[in-house]
mmCIF file of N, CA and C in Angstrom:
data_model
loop_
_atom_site.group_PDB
_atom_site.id
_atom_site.type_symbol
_atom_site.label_atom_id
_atom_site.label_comp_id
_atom_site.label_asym_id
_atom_site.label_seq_id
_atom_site.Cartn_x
_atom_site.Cartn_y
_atom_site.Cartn_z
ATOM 1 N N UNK I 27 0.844 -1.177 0.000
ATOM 2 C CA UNK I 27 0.000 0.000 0.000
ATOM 3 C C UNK I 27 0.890 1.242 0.000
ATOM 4 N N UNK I 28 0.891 2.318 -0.686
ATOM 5 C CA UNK I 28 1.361 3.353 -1.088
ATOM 6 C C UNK I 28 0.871 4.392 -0.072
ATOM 7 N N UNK I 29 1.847 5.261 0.824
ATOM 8 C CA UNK I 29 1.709 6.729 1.670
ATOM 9 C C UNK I 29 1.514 7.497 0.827
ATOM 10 N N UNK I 30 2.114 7.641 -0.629
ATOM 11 C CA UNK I 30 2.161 8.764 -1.251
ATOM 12 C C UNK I 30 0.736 9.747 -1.224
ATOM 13 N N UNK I 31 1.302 11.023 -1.238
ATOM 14 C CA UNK I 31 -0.106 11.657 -1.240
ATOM 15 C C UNK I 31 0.148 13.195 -0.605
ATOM 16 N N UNK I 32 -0.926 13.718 -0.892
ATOM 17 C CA UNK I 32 -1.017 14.973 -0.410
ATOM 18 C C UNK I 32 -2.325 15.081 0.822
ATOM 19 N N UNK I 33 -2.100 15.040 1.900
ATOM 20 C CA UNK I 33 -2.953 15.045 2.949
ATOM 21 C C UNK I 33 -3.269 16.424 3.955
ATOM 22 N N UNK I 34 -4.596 16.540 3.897
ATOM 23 C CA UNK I 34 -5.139 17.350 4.876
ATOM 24 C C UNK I 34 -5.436 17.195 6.235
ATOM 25 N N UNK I 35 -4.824 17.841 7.131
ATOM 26 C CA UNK I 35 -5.252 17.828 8.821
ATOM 27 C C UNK I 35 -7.059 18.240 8.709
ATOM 28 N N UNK I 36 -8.053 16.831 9.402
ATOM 29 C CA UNK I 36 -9.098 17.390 10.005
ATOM 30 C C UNK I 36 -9.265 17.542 11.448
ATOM 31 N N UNK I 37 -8.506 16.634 11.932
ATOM 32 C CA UNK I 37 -8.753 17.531 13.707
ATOM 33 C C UNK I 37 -8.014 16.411 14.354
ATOM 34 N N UNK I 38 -7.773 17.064 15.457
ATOM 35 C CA UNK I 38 -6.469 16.455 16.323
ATOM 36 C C UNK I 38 -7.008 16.229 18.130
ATOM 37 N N UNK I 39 -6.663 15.306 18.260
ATOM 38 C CA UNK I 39 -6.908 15.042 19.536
ATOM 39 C C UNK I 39 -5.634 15.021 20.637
ATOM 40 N N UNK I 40 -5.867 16.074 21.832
ATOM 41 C CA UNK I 40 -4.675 16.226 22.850
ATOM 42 C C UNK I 40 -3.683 17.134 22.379
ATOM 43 N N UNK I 41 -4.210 18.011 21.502
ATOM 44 C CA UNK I 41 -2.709 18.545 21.208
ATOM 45 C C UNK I 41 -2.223 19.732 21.985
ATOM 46 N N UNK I 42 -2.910 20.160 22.389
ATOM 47 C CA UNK I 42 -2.271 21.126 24.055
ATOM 48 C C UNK I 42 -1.718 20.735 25.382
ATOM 49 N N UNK I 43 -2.264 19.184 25.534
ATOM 50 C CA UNK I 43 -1.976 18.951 26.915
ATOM 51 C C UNK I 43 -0.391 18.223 26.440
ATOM 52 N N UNK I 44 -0.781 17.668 25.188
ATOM 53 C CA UNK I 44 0.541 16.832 24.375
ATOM 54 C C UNK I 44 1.917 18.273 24.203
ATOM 55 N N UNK I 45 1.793 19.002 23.641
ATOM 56 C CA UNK I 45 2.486 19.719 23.223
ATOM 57 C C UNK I 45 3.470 20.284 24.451
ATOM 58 N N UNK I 46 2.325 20.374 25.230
ATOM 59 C CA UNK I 46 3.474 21.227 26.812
ATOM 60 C C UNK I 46 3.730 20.152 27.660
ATOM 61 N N UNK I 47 3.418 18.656 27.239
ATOM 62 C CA UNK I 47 4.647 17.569 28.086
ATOM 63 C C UNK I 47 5.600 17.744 27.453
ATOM 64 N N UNK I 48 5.602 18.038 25.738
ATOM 65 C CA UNK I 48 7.052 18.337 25.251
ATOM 66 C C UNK I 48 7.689 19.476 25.395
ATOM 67 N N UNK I 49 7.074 19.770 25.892
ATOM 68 C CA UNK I 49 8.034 21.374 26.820
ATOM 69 C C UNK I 49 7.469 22.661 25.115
ATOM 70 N N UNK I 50 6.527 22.749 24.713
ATOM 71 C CA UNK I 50 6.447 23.789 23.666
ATOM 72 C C UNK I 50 5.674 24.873 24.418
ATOM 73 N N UNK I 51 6.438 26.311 24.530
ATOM 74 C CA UNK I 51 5.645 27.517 25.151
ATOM 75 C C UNK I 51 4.369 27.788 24.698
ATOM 76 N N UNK I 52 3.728 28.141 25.498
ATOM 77 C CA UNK I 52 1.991 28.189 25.577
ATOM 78 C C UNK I 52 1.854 29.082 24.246
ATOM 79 N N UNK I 53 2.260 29.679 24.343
ATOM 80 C CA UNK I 53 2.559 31.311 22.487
ATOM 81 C C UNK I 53 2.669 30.370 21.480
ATOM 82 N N UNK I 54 3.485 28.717 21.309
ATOM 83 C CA UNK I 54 3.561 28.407 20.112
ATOM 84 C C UNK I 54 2.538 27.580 20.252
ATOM 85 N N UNK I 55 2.269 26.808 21.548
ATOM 86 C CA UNK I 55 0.894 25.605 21.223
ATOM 87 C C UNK I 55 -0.776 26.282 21.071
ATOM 88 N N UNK I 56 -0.783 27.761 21.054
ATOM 89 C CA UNK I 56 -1.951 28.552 20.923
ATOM 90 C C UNK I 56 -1.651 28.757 19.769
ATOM 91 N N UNK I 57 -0.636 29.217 19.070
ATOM 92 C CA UNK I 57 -0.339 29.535 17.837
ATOM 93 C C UNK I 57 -0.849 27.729 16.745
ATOM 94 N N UNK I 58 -0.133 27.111 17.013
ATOM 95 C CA UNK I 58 -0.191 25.777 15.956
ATOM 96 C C UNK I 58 -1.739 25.751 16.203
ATOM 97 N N UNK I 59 -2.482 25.451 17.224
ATOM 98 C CA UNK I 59 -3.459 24.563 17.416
ATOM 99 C C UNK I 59 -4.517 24.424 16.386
ATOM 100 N N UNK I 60 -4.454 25.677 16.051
ATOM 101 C CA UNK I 60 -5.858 25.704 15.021
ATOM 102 C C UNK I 60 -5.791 26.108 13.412
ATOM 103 N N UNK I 61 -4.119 26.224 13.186
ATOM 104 C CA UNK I 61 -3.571 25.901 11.886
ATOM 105 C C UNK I 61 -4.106 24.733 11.028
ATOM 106 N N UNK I 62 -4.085 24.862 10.020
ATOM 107 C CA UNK I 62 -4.659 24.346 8.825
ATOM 108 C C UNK I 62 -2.998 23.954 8.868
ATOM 109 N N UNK I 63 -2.714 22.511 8.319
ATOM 110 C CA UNK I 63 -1.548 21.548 7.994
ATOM 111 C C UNK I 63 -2.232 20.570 7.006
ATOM 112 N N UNK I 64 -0.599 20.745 6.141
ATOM 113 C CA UNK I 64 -1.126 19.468 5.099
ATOM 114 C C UNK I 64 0.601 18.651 5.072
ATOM 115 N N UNK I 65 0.306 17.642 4.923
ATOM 116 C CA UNK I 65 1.313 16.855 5.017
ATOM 117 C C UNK I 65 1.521 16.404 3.482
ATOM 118 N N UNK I 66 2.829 15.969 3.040
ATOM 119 C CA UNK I 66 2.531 15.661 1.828
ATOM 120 C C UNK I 66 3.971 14.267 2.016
ATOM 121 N N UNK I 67 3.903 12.981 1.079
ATOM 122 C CA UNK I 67 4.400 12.425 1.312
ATOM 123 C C UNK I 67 4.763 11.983 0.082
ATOM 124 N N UNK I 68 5.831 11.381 0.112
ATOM 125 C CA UNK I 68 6.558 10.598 -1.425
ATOM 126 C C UNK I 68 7.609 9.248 -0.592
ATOM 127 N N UNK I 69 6.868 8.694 -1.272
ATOM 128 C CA UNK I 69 7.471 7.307 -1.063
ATOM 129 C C UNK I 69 7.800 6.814 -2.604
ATOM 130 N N UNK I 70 8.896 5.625 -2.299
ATOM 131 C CA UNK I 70 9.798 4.796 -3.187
ATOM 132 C C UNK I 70 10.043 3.691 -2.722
ATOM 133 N N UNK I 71 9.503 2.517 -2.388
ATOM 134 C CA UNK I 71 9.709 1.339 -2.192
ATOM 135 C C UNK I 71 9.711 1.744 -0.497
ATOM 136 N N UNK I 72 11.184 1.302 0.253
ATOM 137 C CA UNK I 72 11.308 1.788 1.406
ATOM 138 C C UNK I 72 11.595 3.475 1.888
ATOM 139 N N UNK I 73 11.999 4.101 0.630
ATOM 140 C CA UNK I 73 12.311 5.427 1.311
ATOM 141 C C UNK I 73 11.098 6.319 1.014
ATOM 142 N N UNK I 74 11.000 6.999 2.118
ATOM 143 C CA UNK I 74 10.234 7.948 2.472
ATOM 144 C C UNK I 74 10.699 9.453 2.851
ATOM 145 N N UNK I 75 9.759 11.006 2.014
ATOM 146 C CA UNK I 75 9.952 12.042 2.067
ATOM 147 C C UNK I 75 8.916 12.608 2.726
ATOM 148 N N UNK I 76 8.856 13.022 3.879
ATOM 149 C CA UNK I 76 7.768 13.650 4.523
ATOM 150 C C UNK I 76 7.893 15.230 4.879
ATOM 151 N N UNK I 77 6.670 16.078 3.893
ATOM 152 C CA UNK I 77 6.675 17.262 4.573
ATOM 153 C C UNK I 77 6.119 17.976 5.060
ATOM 154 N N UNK I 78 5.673 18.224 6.647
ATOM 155 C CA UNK I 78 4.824 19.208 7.085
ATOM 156 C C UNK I 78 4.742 20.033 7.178
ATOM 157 N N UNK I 79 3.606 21.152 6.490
ATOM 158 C CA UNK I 79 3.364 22.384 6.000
ATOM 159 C C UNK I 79 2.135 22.574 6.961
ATOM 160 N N UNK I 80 2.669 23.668 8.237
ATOM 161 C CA UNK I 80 1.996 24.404 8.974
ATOM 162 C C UNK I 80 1.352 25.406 9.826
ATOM 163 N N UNK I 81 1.019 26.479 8.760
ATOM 164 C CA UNK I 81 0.998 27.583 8.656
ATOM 165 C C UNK I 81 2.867 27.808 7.661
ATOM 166 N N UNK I 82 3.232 28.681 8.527
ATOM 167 C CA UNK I 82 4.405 28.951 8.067
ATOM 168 C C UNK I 82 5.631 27.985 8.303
ATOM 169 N N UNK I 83 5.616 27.359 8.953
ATOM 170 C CA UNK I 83 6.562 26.073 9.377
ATOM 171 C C UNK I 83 6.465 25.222 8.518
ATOM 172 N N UNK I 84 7.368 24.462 8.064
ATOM 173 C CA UNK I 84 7.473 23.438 7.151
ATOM 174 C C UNK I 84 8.855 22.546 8.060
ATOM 175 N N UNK I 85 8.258 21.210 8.251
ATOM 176 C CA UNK I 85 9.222 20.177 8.686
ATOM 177 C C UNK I 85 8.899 19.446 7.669
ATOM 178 N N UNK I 86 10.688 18.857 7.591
ATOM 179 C CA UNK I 86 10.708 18.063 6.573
ATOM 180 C C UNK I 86 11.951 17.077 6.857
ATOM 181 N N UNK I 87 10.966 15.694 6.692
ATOM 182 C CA UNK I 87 12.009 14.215 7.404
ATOM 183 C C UNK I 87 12.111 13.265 5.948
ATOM 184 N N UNK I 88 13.618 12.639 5.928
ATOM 185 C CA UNK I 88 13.626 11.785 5.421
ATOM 186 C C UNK I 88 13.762 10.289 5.766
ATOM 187 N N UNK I 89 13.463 9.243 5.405
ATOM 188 C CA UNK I 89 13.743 8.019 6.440
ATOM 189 C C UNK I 89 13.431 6.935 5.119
ATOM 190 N N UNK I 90 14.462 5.732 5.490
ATOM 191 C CA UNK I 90 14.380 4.385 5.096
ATOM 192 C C UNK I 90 13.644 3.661 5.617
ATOM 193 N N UNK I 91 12.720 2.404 5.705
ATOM 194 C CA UNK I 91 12.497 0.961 6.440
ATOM 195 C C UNK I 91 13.132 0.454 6.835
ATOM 196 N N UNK I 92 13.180 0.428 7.747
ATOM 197 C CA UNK I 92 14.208 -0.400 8.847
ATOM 198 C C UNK I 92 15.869 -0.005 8.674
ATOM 199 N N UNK I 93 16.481 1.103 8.704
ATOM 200 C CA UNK I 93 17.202 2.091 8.799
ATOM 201 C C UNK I 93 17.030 3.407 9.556
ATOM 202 N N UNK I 94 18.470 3.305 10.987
ATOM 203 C CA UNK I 94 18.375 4.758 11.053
ATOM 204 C C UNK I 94 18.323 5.769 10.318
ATOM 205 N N UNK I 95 17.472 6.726 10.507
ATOM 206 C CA UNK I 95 17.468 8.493 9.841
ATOM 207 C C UNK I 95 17.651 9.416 10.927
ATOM 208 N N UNK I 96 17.577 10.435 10.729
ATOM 209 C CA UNK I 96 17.582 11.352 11.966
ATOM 210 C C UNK I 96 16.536 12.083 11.228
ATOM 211 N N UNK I 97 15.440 12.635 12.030
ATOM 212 C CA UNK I 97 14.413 13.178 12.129
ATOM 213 C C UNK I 97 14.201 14.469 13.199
ATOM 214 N N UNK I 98 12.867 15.242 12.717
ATOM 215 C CA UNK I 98 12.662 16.915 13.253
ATOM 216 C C UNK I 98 11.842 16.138 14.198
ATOM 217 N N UNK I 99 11.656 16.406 15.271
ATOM 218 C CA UNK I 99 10.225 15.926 16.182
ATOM 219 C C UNK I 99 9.650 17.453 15.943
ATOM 220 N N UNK I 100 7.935 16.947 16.756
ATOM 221 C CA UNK I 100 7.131 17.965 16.468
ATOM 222 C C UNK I 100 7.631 19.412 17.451
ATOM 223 N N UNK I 101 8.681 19.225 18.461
ATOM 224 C CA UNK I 101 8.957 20.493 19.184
ATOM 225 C C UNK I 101 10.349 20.894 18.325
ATOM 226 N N UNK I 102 11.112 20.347 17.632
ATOM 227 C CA UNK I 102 11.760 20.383 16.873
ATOM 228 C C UNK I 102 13.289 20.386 17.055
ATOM 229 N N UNK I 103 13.585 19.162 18.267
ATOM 230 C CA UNK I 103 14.315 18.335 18.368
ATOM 231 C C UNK I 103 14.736 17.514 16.872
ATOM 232 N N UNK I 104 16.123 17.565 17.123
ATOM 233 C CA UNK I 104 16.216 16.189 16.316
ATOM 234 C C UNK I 104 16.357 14.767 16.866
ATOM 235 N N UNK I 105 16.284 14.065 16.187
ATOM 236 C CA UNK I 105 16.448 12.818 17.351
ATOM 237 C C UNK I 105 16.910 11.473 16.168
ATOM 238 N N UNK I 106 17.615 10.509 16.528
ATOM 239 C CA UNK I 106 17.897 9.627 15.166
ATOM 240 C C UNK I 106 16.650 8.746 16.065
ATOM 241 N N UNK I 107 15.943 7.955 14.525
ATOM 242 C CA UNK I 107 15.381 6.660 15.027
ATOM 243 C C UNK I 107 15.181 5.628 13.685
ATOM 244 N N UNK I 108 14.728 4.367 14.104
ATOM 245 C CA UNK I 108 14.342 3.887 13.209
ATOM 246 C C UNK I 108 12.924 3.360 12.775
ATOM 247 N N UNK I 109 12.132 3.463 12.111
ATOM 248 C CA UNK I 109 11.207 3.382 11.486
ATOM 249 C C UNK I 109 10.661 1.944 11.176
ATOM 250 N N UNK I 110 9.935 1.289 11.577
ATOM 251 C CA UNK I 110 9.700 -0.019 11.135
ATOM 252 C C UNK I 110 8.173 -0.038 10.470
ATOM 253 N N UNK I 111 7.782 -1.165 9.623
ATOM 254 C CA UNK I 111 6.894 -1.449 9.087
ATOM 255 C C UNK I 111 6.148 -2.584 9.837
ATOM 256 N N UNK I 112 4.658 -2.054 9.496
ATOM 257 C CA UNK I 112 3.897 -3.105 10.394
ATOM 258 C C UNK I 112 2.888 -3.652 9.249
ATOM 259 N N UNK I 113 2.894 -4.783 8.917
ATOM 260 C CA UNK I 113 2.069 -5.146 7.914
ATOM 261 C C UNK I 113 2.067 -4.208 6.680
ATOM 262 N N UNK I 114 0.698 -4.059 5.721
ATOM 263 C CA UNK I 114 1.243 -2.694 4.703
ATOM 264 C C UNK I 114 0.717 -1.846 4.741
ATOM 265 N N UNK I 115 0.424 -1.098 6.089
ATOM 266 C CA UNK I 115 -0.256 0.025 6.029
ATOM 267 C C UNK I 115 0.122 0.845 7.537
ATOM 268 N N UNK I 116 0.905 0.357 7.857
ATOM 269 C CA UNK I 116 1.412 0.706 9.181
ATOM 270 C C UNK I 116 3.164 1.628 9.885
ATOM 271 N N UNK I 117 3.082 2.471 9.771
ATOM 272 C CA UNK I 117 4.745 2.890 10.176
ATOM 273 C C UNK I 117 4.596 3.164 12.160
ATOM 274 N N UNK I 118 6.100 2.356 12.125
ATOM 275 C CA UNK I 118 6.412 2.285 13.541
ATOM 276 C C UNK I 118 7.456 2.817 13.868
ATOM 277 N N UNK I 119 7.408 3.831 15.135
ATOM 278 C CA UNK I 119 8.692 3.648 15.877
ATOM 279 C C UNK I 119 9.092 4.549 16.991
ATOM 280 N N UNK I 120 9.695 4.481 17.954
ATOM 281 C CA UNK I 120 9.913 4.708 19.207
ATOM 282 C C UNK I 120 11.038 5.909 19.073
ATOM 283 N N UNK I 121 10.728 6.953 20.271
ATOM 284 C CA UNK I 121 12.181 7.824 19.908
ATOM 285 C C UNK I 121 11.913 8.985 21.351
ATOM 286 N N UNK I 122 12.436 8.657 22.025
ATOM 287 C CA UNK I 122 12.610 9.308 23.348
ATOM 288 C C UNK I 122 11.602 9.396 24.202
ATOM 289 N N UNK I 123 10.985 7.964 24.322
ATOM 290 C CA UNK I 123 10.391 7.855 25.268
ATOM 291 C C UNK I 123 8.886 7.431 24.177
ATOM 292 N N UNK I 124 8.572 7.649 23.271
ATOM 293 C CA UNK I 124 7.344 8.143 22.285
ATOM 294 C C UNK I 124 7.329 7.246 21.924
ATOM 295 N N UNK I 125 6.112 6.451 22.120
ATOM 296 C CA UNK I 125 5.852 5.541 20.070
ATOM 297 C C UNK I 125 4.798 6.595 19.587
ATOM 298 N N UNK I 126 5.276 6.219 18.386
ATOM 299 C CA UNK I 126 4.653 6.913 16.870
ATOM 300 C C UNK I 126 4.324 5.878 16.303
ATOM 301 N N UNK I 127 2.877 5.907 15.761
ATOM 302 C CA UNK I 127 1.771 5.337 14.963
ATOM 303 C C UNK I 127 1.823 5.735 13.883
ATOM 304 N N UNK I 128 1.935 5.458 12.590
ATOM 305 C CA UNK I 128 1.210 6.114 11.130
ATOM 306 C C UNK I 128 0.442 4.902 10.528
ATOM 307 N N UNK I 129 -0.597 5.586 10.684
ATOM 308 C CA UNK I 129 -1.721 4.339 9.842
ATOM 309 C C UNK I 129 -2.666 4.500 8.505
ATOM 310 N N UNK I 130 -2.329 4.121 7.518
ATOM 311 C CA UNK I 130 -3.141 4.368 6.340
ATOM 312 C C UNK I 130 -4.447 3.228 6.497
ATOM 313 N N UNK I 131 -5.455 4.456 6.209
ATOM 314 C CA UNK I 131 -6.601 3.395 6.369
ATOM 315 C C UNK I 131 -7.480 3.854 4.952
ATOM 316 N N UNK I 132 -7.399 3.812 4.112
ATOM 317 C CA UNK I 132 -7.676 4.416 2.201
ATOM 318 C C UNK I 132 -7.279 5.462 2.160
ATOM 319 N N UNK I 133 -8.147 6.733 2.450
ATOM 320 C CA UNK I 133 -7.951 8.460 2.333
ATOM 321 C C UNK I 133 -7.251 8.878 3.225
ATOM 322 N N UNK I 134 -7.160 7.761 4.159
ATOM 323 C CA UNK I 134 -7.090 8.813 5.814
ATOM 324 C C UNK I 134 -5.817 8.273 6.376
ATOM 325 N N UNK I 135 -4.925 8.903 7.097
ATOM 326 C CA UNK I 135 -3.997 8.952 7.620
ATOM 327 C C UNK I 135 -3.891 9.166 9.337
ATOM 328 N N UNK I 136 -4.260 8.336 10.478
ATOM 329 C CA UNK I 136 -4.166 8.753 11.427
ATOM 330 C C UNK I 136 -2.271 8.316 12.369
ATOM 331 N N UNK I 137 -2.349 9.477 12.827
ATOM 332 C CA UNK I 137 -0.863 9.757 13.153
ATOM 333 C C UNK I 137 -1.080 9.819 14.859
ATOM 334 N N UNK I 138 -0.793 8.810 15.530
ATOM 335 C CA UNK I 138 -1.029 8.741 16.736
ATOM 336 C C UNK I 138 0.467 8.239 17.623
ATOM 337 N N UNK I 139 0.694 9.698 18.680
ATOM 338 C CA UNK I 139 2.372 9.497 19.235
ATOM 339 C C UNK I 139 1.742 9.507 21.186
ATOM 340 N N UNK I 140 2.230 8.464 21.241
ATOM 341 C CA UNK I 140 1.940 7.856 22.887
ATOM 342 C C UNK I 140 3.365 8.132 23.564
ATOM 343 N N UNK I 141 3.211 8.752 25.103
ATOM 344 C CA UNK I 141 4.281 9.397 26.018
ATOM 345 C C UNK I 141 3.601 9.165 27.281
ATOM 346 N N UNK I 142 3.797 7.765 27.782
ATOM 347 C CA UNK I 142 3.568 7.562 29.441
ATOM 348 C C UNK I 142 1.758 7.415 28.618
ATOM 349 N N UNK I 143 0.864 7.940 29.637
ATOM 350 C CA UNK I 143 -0.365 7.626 29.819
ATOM 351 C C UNK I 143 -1.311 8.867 28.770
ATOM 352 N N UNK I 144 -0.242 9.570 27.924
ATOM 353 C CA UNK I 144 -0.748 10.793 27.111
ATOM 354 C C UNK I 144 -0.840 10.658 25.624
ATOM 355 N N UNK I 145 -1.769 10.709 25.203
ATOM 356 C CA UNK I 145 -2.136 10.486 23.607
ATOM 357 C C UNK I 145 -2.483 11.654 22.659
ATOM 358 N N UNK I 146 -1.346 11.416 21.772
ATOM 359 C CA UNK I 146 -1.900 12.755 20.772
ATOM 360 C C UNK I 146 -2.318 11.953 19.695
ATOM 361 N N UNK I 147 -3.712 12.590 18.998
ATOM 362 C CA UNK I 147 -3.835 11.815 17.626
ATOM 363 C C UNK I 147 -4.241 13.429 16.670
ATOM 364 N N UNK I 148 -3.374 12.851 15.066
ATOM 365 C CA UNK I 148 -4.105 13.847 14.303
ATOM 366 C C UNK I 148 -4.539 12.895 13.328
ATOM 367 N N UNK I 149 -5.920 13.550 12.492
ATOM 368 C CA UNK I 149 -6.203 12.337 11.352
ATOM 369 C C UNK I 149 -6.544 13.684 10.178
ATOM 370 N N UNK I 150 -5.822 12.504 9.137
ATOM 371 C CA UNK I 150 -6.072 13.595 7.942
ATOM 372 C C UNK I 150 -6.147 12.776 6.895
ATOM 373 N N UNK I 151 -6.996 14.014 5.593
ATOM 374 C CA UNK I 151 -7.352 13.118 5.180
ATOM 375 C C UNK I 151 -6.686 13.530 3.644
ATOM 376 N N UNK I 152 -6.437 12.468 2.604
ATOM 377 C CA UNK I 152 -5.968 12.746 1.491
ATOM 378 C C UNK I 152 -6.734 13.782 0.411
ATOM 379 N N UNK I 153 -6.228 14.810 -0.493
ATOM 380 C CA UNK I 153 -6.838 16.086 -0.695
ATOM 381 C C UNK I 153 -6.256 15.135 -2.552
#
């Protein structure tokens, strides 16, 4: 199953209480929260180009399957990790404490990152 795509944020769950466990000042998690983001993705077999466009911020990660990359986190740390595949619709992987979810389910993309007992989810959908 193919990530590729151009995807729209429809709504996000936890992302204030999520944002300031990662230490992001109250000015930027009032600022993001209610930004319009589109993610856009290009895949090639195992490698993957991911870029988030939000508001004016643009992060942008590259990563292999099952290869370290070093990656932007959402406070904008870098951090190396590796990326695993879960069946064909699934990206995995752990990175300071976090698992990260990416799940293609047809249009929709839900992106769900777990820290102790705290859940952020965003779901978006392909444009």
């Amino acid at each position: 199953m193919s990530f590729a795509g151009k995807y729209e944020l429809q709504y996000q769950e936890n992302f204030e209480p999520f944002m300031k466990a990662l230490g992001l000042p109250d000015d930027e998690i009032q600022k993001g929260k209610d930004l319009k983001s589109i993610s856009e993705i290009e895949q090639d077999g195992k490698k993957f180009k991911v870029t988030v466009t939000t508001g004016s911020k643009v992060v942008k990660n590259e990563f292999t399957i099952g290869e370290e990359s070093e990656v932007v986190m959402l406070n904008g740390e870098k951090a190396k990790v590796v990326v695993q595949m879960e069946g064909n619709n699934k990206l995995v992987t752990e990175v300071k404490g976090m698992k990260s979810v990416t799940e293609l389910n047809g249009d929709t993309i839900t992106y769900t990152m777990t820290m102790g007992d705290l859940t952020f989810k965003r779901v978006s959908k392909r444009i």
